[in-house]
Tab-separated table of C-alpha atoms in Angstrom:
chain	number	residue	atom	x	y	z
E	1	MET	CA	-20.989	-24.663	-51.089
E	2	PRO	CA	-22.960	-22.361	-53.401
E	3	ILE	CA	-20.874	-22.130	-56.585
E	4	LYS	CA	-22.372	-18.760	-57.579
E	5	GLU	CA	-21.230	-17.290	-54.268
E	6	ILE	CA	-17.732	-18.653	-54.767
E	7	TYR	CA	-17.493	-17.145	-58.253
E	8	ASP	CA	-18.602	-13.794	-56.821
E	9	ILE	CA	-15.992	-14.033	-54.064
E	10	ILE	CA	-13.234	-14.889	-56.540
E	11	THR	CA	-14.211	-11.943	-58.749
E	12	ALA	CA	-14.278	-9.588	-55.748
E	13	PHE	CA	-10.898	-10.873	-54.536
E	14	ASP	CA	-9.254	-10.377	-57.934
E	15	GLU	CA	-10.665	-6.851	-58.113
E	16	ALA	CA	-9.490	-6.024	-54.576
E	17	THR	CA	-6.025	-7.384	-55.353
E	18	ARG	CA	-5.757	-5.188	-58.457
E	19	GLU	CA	-6.723	-2.201	-56.298
E	20	GLY	CA	-4.136	-3.088	-53.648
E	21	LYS	CA	-6.787	-3.840	-51.011
E	22	GLN	CA	-6.356	-6.374	-48.230
E	23	THR	CA	-8.969	-9.092	-47.824
E	24	ALA	CA	-10.095	-11.682	-45.311
E	25	LEU	CA	-12.264	-14.730	-45.904
E	26	ALA	CA	-14.922	-15.757	-43.375
E	27	THR	CA	-16.127	-19.366	-43.636
E	28	VAL	CA	-18.853	-21.147	-41.698
E	29	VAL	CA	-16.970	-24.315	-40.685
E	30	HIS	CA	-19.576	-25.878	-38.398
E	31	VAL	CA	-23.139	-25.416	-37.162
E	32	ASP	CA	-24.691	-27.079	-34.132
E	33	GLY	CA	-28.451	-26.506	-34.252
E	34	SER	CA	-30.214	-24.242	-36.721
E	35	SER	CA	-28.846	-21.338	-38.710
E	36	TYR	CA	-29.699	-19.479	-41.911
E	37	ARG	CA	-26.498	-20.627	-43.671
E	38	ARG	CA	-24.813	-24.006	-43.546
E	39	PRO	CA	-21.138	-25.028	-43.345
E	40	GLY	CA	-19.358	-23.862	-46.480
E	41	ALA	CA	-21.048	-20.449	-46.605
E	42	ARG	CA	-18.426	-17.772	-47.180
E	43	LEU	CA	-17.971	-14.024	-46.969
E	44	LEU	CA	-15.098	-11.965	-48.378
E	45	VAL	CA	-14.290	-8.733	-46.546
E	46	THR	CA	-11.980	-5.991	-47.851
E	47	ASP	CA	-10.057	-3.596	-45.627
E	48	GLU	CA	-12.434	-0.816	-46.685
E	49	GLY	CA	-15.479	-2.803	-45.542
E	50	ARG	CA	-16.759	-4.192	-48.831
E	51	LEU	CA	-18.642	-7.486	-48.360
E	52	THR	CA	-19.169	-10.254	-50.920
E	53	GLY	CA	-21.072	-13.416	-50.072
E	54	ALA	CA	-22.901	-14.155	-46.829
E	55	ILE	CA	-22.516	-16.252	-43.679
E	56	SER	CA	-26.012	-15.490	-42.333
E	57	GLY	CA	-29.249	-13.855	-43.311
E	58	GLY	CA	-27.593	-10.493	-42.606
E	59	CYS	CA	-27.510	-10.603	-38.818
E	60	LEU	CA	-23.899	-11.782	-38.476
E	61	GLU	CA	-22.314	-9.664	-41.159
E	62	GLY	CA	-21.890	-6.519	-39.041
E	63	ASP	CA	-19.957	-8.324	-36.345
E	64	ALA	CA	-18.144	-10.420	-38.962
E	65	LEU	CA	-16.845	-7.199	-40.514
E	66	ARG	CA	-15.291	-6.212	-37.189
E	67	LYS	CA	-13.789	-9.654	-36.648
E	68	ALA	CA	-12.369	-9.703	-40.180
E	69	MET	CA	-10.723	-6.328	-39.617
E	70	PHE	CA	-9.202	-7.644	-36.396
E	71	ALA	CA	-7.850	-10.728	-38.196
E	72	LEU	CA	-6.370	-8.473	-40.890
E	73	SER	CA	-4.688	-6.252	-38.305
E	74	ARG	CA	-3.139	-9.294	-36.600
E	75	ARG	CA	-2.391	-11.038	-39.914
E	76	LYS	CA	-3.554	-14.192	-38.210
E	77	SER	CA	-6.487	-16.575	-38.718
E	78	MET	CA	-9.023	-16.767	-35.909
E	79	LEU	CA	-12.060	-18.873	-34.993
E	80	VAL	CA	-15.177	-17.109	-33.674
E	81	THR	CA	-18.173	-18.793	-32.061
E	82	TYR	CA	-21.633	-17.256	-32.385
E	83	ASP	CA	-24.019	-18.813	-29.878
E	84	THR	CA	-27.510	-17.957	-31.077
E	85	MET	CA	-29.026	-20.042	-28.298
E	86	ASP	CA	-27.808	-17.427	-25.818
E	87	GLU	CA	-30.613	-15.093	-24.801
E	88	ASP	CA	-28.025	-12.336	-24.336
E	89	ASP	CA	-27.150	-12.248	-28.027
E	90	ALA	CA	-29.430	-9.241	-28.567
E	91	ARG	CA	-27.561	-7.297	-25.893
E	92	LEU	CA	-24.349	-8.069	-27.749
E	93	GLY	CA	-25.773	-6.274	-30.756
E	94	ILE	CA	-26.038	-9.362	-32.900
E	95	GLY	CA	-29.751	-10.112	-32.696
E	96	LEU	CA	-29.532	-13.399	-34.521
E	97	GLY	CA	-32.943	-14.955	-34.178
E	98	CYS	CA	-31.609	-18.444	-34.977
E	99	ASN	CA	-31.130	-21.321	-32.566
E	100	GLY	CA	-27.675	-22.767	-32.994
E	101	ILE	CA	-23.965	-22.466	-32.394
E	102	ILE	CA	-22.087	-21.243	-35.464
E	103	GLN	CA	-18.326	-21.579	-35.871
E	104	VAL	CA	-16.840	-19.032	-38.285
E	105	LEU	CA	-13.211	-19.055	-39.360
E	106	PHE	CA	-11.611	-15.755	-40.410
E	107	GLU	CA	-8.538	-16.000	-42.670
E	108	PRO	CA	-6.457	-13.042	-43.887
E	109	ILE	CA	-5.584	-13.670	-47.540
E	110	ASN	CA	-2.036	-13.229	-48.788
E	111	PRO	CA	-2.378	-12.632	-52.567
E	112	SER	CA	1.296	-13.491	-53.129
E	113	ASP	CA	0.770	-17.010	-51.751
E	114	PRO	CA	-0.034	-19.300	-54.713
E	115	LYS	CA	-1.891	-21.705	-52.393
E	116	ASN	CA	-3.903	-19.171	-50.394
E	117	PRO	CA	-7.560	-20.079	-49.658
E	118	ILE	CA	-8.909	-18.148	-52.664
E	119	GLU	CA	-6.485	-19.879	-55.018
E	120	LEU	CA	-7.634	-23.252	-53.676
E	121	LEU	CA	-11.236	-22.174	-54.265
E	122	LYS	CA	-10.312	-21.226	-57.831
E	123	LEU	CA	-8.885	-24.686	-58.401
E	124	ALA	CA	-12.046	-26.214	-56.949
E	125	VAL	CA	-14.503	-24.418	-59.234
E	126	ASN	CA	-12.590	-23.655	-62.424
E	127	GLN	CA	-12.487	-27.285	-63.534
E	128	ARG	CA	-15.534	-29.487	-63.975
E	129	GLN	CA	-14.375	-32.009	-61.393
E	130	HIS	CA	-15.595	-33.090	-57.994
E	131	SER	CA	-13.308	-31.801	-55.257
E	132	ALA	CA	-12.679	-32.309	-51.555
E	133	LEU	CA	-11.676	-29.083	-49.807
E	134	VAL	CA	-10.169	-29.355	-46.320
E	135	THR	CA	-10.451	-26.533	-43.781
E	136	LEU	CA	-8.661	-27.063	-40.460
E	137	TYR	CA	-9.236	-25.359	-37.128
E	138	SER	CA	-8.918	-25.915	-33.381
E	139	LEU	CA	-12.138	-26.136	-31.398
E	140	ARG	CA	-10.341	-27.173	-28.209
E	141	ASP	CA	-8.401	-23.941	-27.843
E	142	LYS	CA	-9.021	-20.920	-30.055
E	143	ARG	CA	-5.538	-19.669	-29.175
E	144	ASP	CA	-4.052	-22.618	-31.068
E	145	PRO	CA	-2.999	-21.985	-34.675
E	146	GLN	CA	-6.011	-22.007	-37.012
E	147	LEU	CA	-4.607	-23.628	-40.153
E	148	GLY	CA	-7.647	-22.748	-42.254
E	149	THR	CA	-8.280	-23.707	-45.884
E	150	SER	CA	-5.323	-26.019	-46.378
E	151	LEU	CA	-5.866	-28.833	-48.831
E	152	LEU	CA	-7.714	-29.572	-52.077
E	153	ILE	CA	-8.015	-32.998	-53.667
E	154	GLN	CA	-9.400	-33.676	-57.158
E	155	GLY	CA	-9.120	-37.334	-58.124
E	156	ASP	CA	-5.429	-38.158	-57.799
E	157	ALA	CA	-4.362	-34.495	-57.850
E	158	LEU	CA	-3.486	-32.859	-54.536
E	159	PHE	CA	-2.939	-29.172	-53.780
E	160	SER	CA	-1.684	-28.232	-50.305
E	161	ASN	CA	-0.501	-25.048	-48.628
E	162	GLY	CA	2.092	-27.092	-46.755
E	163	LYS	CA	0.866	-26.221	-43.260
E	164	ILE	CA	-0.531	-29.632	-42.316
E	165	ASP	CA	1.387	-31.649	-39.739
E	166	PHE	CA	2.806	-34.844	-41.182
E	167	GLU	CA	0.988	-36.997	-38.612
E	168	PHE	CA	-2.407	-35.708	-39.819
E	169	ASN	CA	-1.640	-35.609	-43.535
E	170	ALA	CA	-2.252	-39.264	-44.446
E	171	VAL	CA	-5.563	-39.611	-42.595
E	172	LEU	CA	-6.787	-36.307	-44.033
E	173	GLN	CA	-6.122	-37.494	-47.558
E	174	GLU	CA	-7.816	-40.822	-46.825
E	175	ASP	CA	-10.935	-39.096	-45.482
E	176	ALA	CA	-10.926	-36.651	-48.404
E	177	GLN	CA	-11.069	-39.612	-50.787
E	178	LYS	CA	-14.073	-40.934	-48.817
E	179	VAL	CA	-15.778	-37.581	-49.348
E	180	LEU	CA	-15.167	-37.806	-53.092
E	181	ALA	CA	-16.538	-41.357	-53.147
E	182	THR	CA	-19.691	-40.583	-51.148
E	183	LYS	CA	-20.176	-37.024	-52.478
E	184	THR	CA	-20.922	-35.912	-48.920
E	185	SER	CA	-19.100	-33.425	-46.680
E	186	ILE	CA	-17.867	-34.705	-43.309
E	187	PHE	CA	-16.428	-33.359	-40.056
E	188	ARG	CA	-13.579	-34.991	-38.157
E	189	ASN	CA	-11.853	-34.306	-34.852
E	190	TYR	CA	-8.379	-35.851	-35.033
E	191	VAL	CA	-6.525	-36.545	-31.782
E	192	SER	CA	-2.848	-37.486	-31.644
E	193	GLY	CA	-1.216	-37.384	-28.230
E	194	THR	CA	-1.726	-33.865	-26.922
E	195	LYS	CA	-2.574	-32.508	-30.377
E	196	GLU	CA	-6.145	-32.059	-31.529
E	197	LEU	CA	-7.344	-30.820	-34.903
E	198	THR	CA	-10.862	-30.406	-36.305
E	199	ALA	CA	-11.444	-30.735	-40.044
E	200	PHE	CA	-14.311	-29.649	-42.261
E	201	ILE	CA	-13.850	-31.821	-45.357
E	202	GLU	CA	-16.180	-30.280	-47.883
E	203	PHE	CA	-17.504	-31.907	-51.018
E	204	VAL	CA	-17.446	-29.375	-53.851
E	205	ARG	CA	-19.322	-30.151	-57.047
E	206	PRO	CA	-19.054	-28.140	-60.285
E	207	ALA	CA	-21.790	-25.747	-61.304
E	208	VAL	CA	-24.847	-27.285	-62.928
E	209	SER	CA	-24.428	-27.427	-66.700
E	210	LEU	CA	-27.868	-26.686	-68.129
E	211	VAL	CA	-28.226	-27.584	-71.808
E	212	ILE	CA	-31.424	-26.246	-73.370
E	213	VAL	CA	-32.281	-27.758	-76.732
E	214	GLY	CA	-34.393	-25.046	-78.293
E	215	ALA	CA	-34.001	-21.274	-78.500
E	216	GLY	CA	-37.583	-20.032	-78.499
E	217	ASN	CA	-38.830	-17.030	-76.547
E	218	ASP	CA	-39.757	-19.203	-73.554
E	219	VAL	CA	-36.078	-20.095	-73.142
E	220	VAL	CA	-34.986	-16.482	-72.505
E	221	PRO	CA	-36.320	-16.191	-68.905
E	222	LEU	CA	-35.096	-19.712	-68.172
E	223	VAL	CA	-31.537	-18.735	-69.087
E	224	LYS	CA	-31.752	-15.531	-67.035
E	225	MET	CA	-32.920	-17.384	-63.929
E	226	ALA	CA	-30.299	-20.103	-64.335
E	227	ASP	CA	-27.637	-17.405	-64.606
E	228	ILE	CA	-28.765	-15.945	-61.267
E	229	LEU	CA	-28.270	-19.396	-59.742
E	230	GLY	CA	-24.741	-19.539	-61.143
E	231	TRP	CA	-25.519	-22.415	-63.500
E	232	GLN	CA	-23.592	-22.707	-66.757
E	233	THR	CA	-26.065	-22.570	-69.630
E	234	THR	CA	-25.850	-23.721	-73.220
E	235	VAL	CA	-28.622	-23.080	-75.747
E	236	VAL	CA	-28.600	-25.123	-78.939
E	237	ASP	CA	-30.978	-24.948	-81.889
E	238	GLY	CA	-30.892	-25.755	-85.579
E	239	ARG	CA	-32.437	-22.393	-86.460
E	240	PRO	CA	-29.850	-19.574	-86.843
E	241	SER	CA	-32.591	-16.978	-86.592
E	242	LEU	CA	-33.264	-18.029	-82.980
E	243	ALA	CA	-29.856	-19.286	-81.850
E	244	ARG	CA	-28.322	-15.817	-81.580
E	245	PRO	CA	-26.114	-14.890	-78.580
E	246	GLU	CA	-27.578	-11.387	-78.268
E	247	ARG	CA	-30.934	-12.880	-77.256
E	248	PHE	CA	-29.469	-14.365	-74.072
E	249	VAL	CA	-27.272	-13.362	-71.140
E	250	PRO	CA	-23.557	-12.882	-72.008
E	251	SER	CA	-22.462	-15.963	-70.056
E	252	CYS	CA	-24.741	-18.261	-72.082
E	253	ARG	CA	-23.109	-20.388	-74.771
E	254	VAL	CA	-25.234	-20.454	-77.932
E	255	LEU	CA	-24.802	-23.093	-80.640
E	256	VAL	CA	-26.405	-23.689	-84.023
E	257	ALA	CA	-26.513	-27.416	-84.651
E	258	LYS	CA	-28.614	-30.162	-86.185
E	259	GLN	CA	-29.882	-32.984	-83.986
E	260	ASP	CA	-27.043	-35.363	-84.837
E	261	GLN	CA	-24.391	-32.698	-84.120
E	262	VAL	CA	-25.438	-31.575	-80.639
E	263	LEU	CA	-23.631	-34.131	-78.482
E	264	GLU	CA	-20.454	-33.701	-80.513
E	265	LYS	CA	-20.259	-30.129	-79.241
E	266	ILE	CA	-21.278	-30.658	-75.600
E	267	GLY	CA	-19.493	-32.498	-72.797
E	268	ILE	CA	-21.631	-34.465	-70.349
E	269	ASP	CA	-20.745	-35.063	-66.688
E	270	ASP	CA	-22.591	-35.817	-63.442
E	271	GLU	CA	-23.867	-32.238	-63.183
E	272	THR	CA	-25.170	-31.931	-66.765
E	273	VAL	CA	-28.922	-31.687	-67.362
E	274	PHE	CA	-30.879	-31.378	-70.609
E	275	LEU	CA	-34.173	-29.670	-71.409
E	276	LEU	CA	-35.927	-30.500	-74.690
E	277	MET	CA	-37.748	-27.293	-75.649
E	278	THR	CA	-37.651	-27.001	-79.441
E	279	HIS	CA	-41.440	-27.355	-79.903
E	280	ASN	CA	-40.379	-29.658	-82.744
E	281	TYR	CA	-41.371	-33.282	-82.142
E	282	ASN	CA	-38.822	-34.848	-84.492
E	283	TYR	CA	-35.918	-32.775	-83.155
E	284	ASP	CA	-36.811	-33.620	-79.537
E	285	LEU	CA	-37.230	-37.285	-80.429
E	286	ALA	CA	-33.821	-37.432	-82.090
E	287	MET	CA	-32.248	-35.800	-79.028
E	288	LEU	CA	-33.971	-38.184	-76.624
E	289	LYS	CA	-32.724	-41.174	-78.628
E	290	ALA	CA	-29.184	-39.868	-78.342
E	291	LEU	CA	-29.406	-38.901	-74.657
E	292	ILE	CA	-30.636	-42.262	-73.345
E	293	LYS	CA	-27.282	-43.702	-74.403
E	294	LYS	CA	-25.601	-41.304	-72.002
E	295	ASN	CA	-25.661	-41.141	-68.223
E	296	VAL	CA	-27.608	-37.883	-67.898
E	297	ALA	CA	-28.782	-36.774	-64.445
E	298	TYR	CA	-31.954	-35.075	-65.705
E	299	ILE	CA	-33.747	-34.926	-69.051
E	300	GLY	CA	-36.806	-32.677	-69.147
E	301	SER	CA	-39.358	-32.755	-71.944
E	302	LEU	CA	-41.492	-29.653	-72.396
E	303	GLY	CA	-45.084	-30.271	-73.357
E	304	PRO	CA	-47.891	-32.661	-72.406
E	305	ARG	CA	-47.319	-36.136	-70.981
E	306	GLN	CA	-48.727	-37.648	-74.178
E	307	LYS	CA	-45.832	-36.207	-76.153
E	308	LEU	CA	-43.220	-37.949	-74.006
E	309	ASP	CA	-45.227	-41.193	-73.945
E	310	ARG	CA	-45.428	-41.109	-77.727
E	311	MET	CA	-41.668	-40.599	-78.061
E	312	LEU	CA	-40.921	-43.470	-75.672
E	313	ASP	CA	-43.377	-45.792	-77.438
E	314	GLU	CA	-41.887	-44.938	-80.821
E	315	MET	CA	-38.401	-45.677	-79.528
E	316	ARG	CA	-39.486	-49.033	-78.106
E	317	SER	CA	-41.185	-49.942	-81.401
E	318	GLU	CA	-37.832	-49.364	-83.097
E	319	GLY	CA	-36.203	-51.823	-80.704
E	320	ILE	CA	-34.462	-49.162	-78.631
E	321	THR	CA	-33.920	-50.310	-75.062
E	322	ILE	CA	-34.332	-47.665	-72.385
E	323	PRO	CA	-32.410	-48.574	-69.193
E	324	GLY	CA	-34.573	-48.344	-66.078
E	325	ASP	CA	-32.239	-45.990	-64.226
E	326	GLN	CA	-32.150	-43.618	-67.211
E	327	LEU	CA	-35.948	-43.777	-67.587
E	328	GLU	CA	-36.256	-42.491	-64.006
E	329	ASN	CA	-34.209	-39.443	-65.017
E	330	ILE	CA	-36.630	-38.463	-67.802
E	331	TYR	CA	-39.227	-35.908	-66.695
E	332	GLY	CA	-42.232	-35.041	-68.795
E	333	PRO	CA	-43.938	-32.726	-68.475
E	334	THR	CA	-40.861	-31.022	-67.039
E	335	GLY	CA	-41.365	-28.873	-63.957
E	336	LEU	CA	-43.112	-28.844	-60.574
E	337	GLU	CA	-46.840	-28.220	-60.148
E	338	ILE	CA	-46.940	-24.611	-58.941
E	339	GLY	CA	-49.720	-23.328	-61.182
E	340	ALA	CA	-47.252	-21.881	-63.703
E	341	GLU	CA	-48.730	-20.100	-66.731
E	342	THR	CA	-46.286	-17.480	-68.036
E	343	PRO	CA	-42.824	-18.276	-69.475
E	344	GLU	CA	-41.253	-16.838	-66.317
E	345	GLU	CA	-43.402	-18.982	-64.035
E	346	ILE	CA	-42.735	-22.067	-66.161
E	347	ALA	CA	-38.997	-21.344	-65.940
E	348	LEU	CA	-39.279	-21.169	-62.142
E	349	SER	CA	-41.172	-24.469	-62.118
E	350	ILE	CA	-38.566	-26.210	-64.297
E	351	LEU	CA	-35.515	-24.960	-62.410
E	352	ALA	CA	-37.088	-25.913	-59.087
E	353	GLU	CA	-37.622	-29.472	-60.293
E	354	VAL	CA	-34.084	-29.725	-61.704
E	355	LYS	CA	-32.650	-28.559	-58.375
E	356	SER	CA	-34.905	-30.967	-56.491
E	357	ALA	CA	-33.909	-33.902	-58.706
E	358	LEU	CA	-30.176	-33.194	-58.429
E	359	ALA	CA	-30.445	-32.836	-54.651
E	360	LYS	CA	-32.569	-36.019	-54.505
E	361	LYS	CA	-35.411	-34.188	-52.761
E	362	ASP	CA	-39.132	-34.565	-53.424
E	363	GLY	CA	-39.941	-30.872	-53.830
E	364	ARG	CA	-42.653	-30.738	-51.155
E	365	SER	CA	-43.500	-27.778	-48.939
E	366	LEU	CA	-41.083	-27.252	-46.049
E	367	ARG	CA	-43.968	-27.042	-43.595
E	368	GLU	CA	-44.710	-30.699	-44.311
E	369	ILE	CA	-41.303	-31.740	-42.980
E	370	GLU	CA	-41.742	-32.959	-39.410
E	371	ASN	CA	-38.065	-32.979	-38.478
E	372	THR	CA	-35.390	-30.367	-39.097
E	373	ILE	CA	-34.843	-29.151	-42.665
E	374	HIS	CA	-31.189	-30.191	-42.488
E	375	SER	CA	-30.297	-33.439	-40.757
E	376	ARG	CA	-28.248	-32.962	-37.589
E	377	ALA	CA	-26.300	-36.074	-38.577
E	378	GLU	CA	-24.860	-34.154	-41.532
E	379	VAL	CA	-22.767	-31.988	-39.182
E	380	ARG	CA	-21.839	-34.576	-36.573
E	381	ILE	CA	-18.132	-34.372	-35.737
E	382	GLU	CA	-16.608	-37.844	-35.603
E	383	LYS	CA	-13.668	-38.237	-33.241
E	384	VAL	CA	-10.671	-40.068	-34.697
E	385	ARG	CA	-7.800	-41.048	-32.426
E	386	LEU	CA	-4.529	-41.544	-34.250
E	387	ALA	CA	-1.832	-43.938	-33.155
E	388	ASP	CA	0.707	-42.232	-30.896
């Protein structure tokens, strides 16, 4: 689930609520085949036709607007299937150009309900915790109640809208804990007697926390691009003349700190990455010494390979042990080879590598991938039969 999109949806919902507008949330809950967006893509629709987010490359949104209005008029959630394998889709006015079957759930939002889908999304993204978000629907019969976004689990904390049948509740929570453990979304089709319920159990990670050590001019475009991605940025530098908030986007946190003070001011979790960009060897070295003691997902060192090699050799000569798994997370020179020259191009190169490293991808051209871009196994619905 793109965190930036969710923040935009939350902001749009709060604004619509203040204006007294009704809203509906459209969520891609399953895809069989290819599509522009994957499960977890969302679109907020207001009763005056304002759209925030996206469930396709633009081809579904027109019809989604009509379906959302219908759901609002009925005050009832509904599941809609878009079959882009059907050659008649163009005659229907959709003109998709994809090659898959897309299941989209439309949920009218009741702002007075403290556990409505948007409130559950707020809980999922407003804390830096991994979450499992459960969305329930009926594939067997679209006339059955579509329970929708119903449950959120963060560690031992559970938030439910109270609509889940007791017989499904325990197994849902058990599978949600599996999602948190594996950090992978899953799909389940639960069968109990004559009842059947499909679940999209979505792994939701916090936004990337990008910590840039250094506040030079080359950091400015990097912060701007990271902000577009919805990443949370922190810029820290020991020079007050450079570490000034007005030089960066408003959402960027700017700190003035010496090397030995930085980690006292910054929390580190699984989604925290560091870039060493001070252009000051001793400052970067001090930071690298401190960071290898932490479990950091990505540490990027700006500058030539010789600079990083020198820092690592100096640390080893001082008797500092660098764990092998942490050494693999140190990248120098930071960035992908795209022929970058300007600060903007270098920023693009760096952010692309950070994204690739966090997603555990190798950053190669998509045309080199022989199979599908997204594994079909990722969206396989596993059937689970419960004891009668």
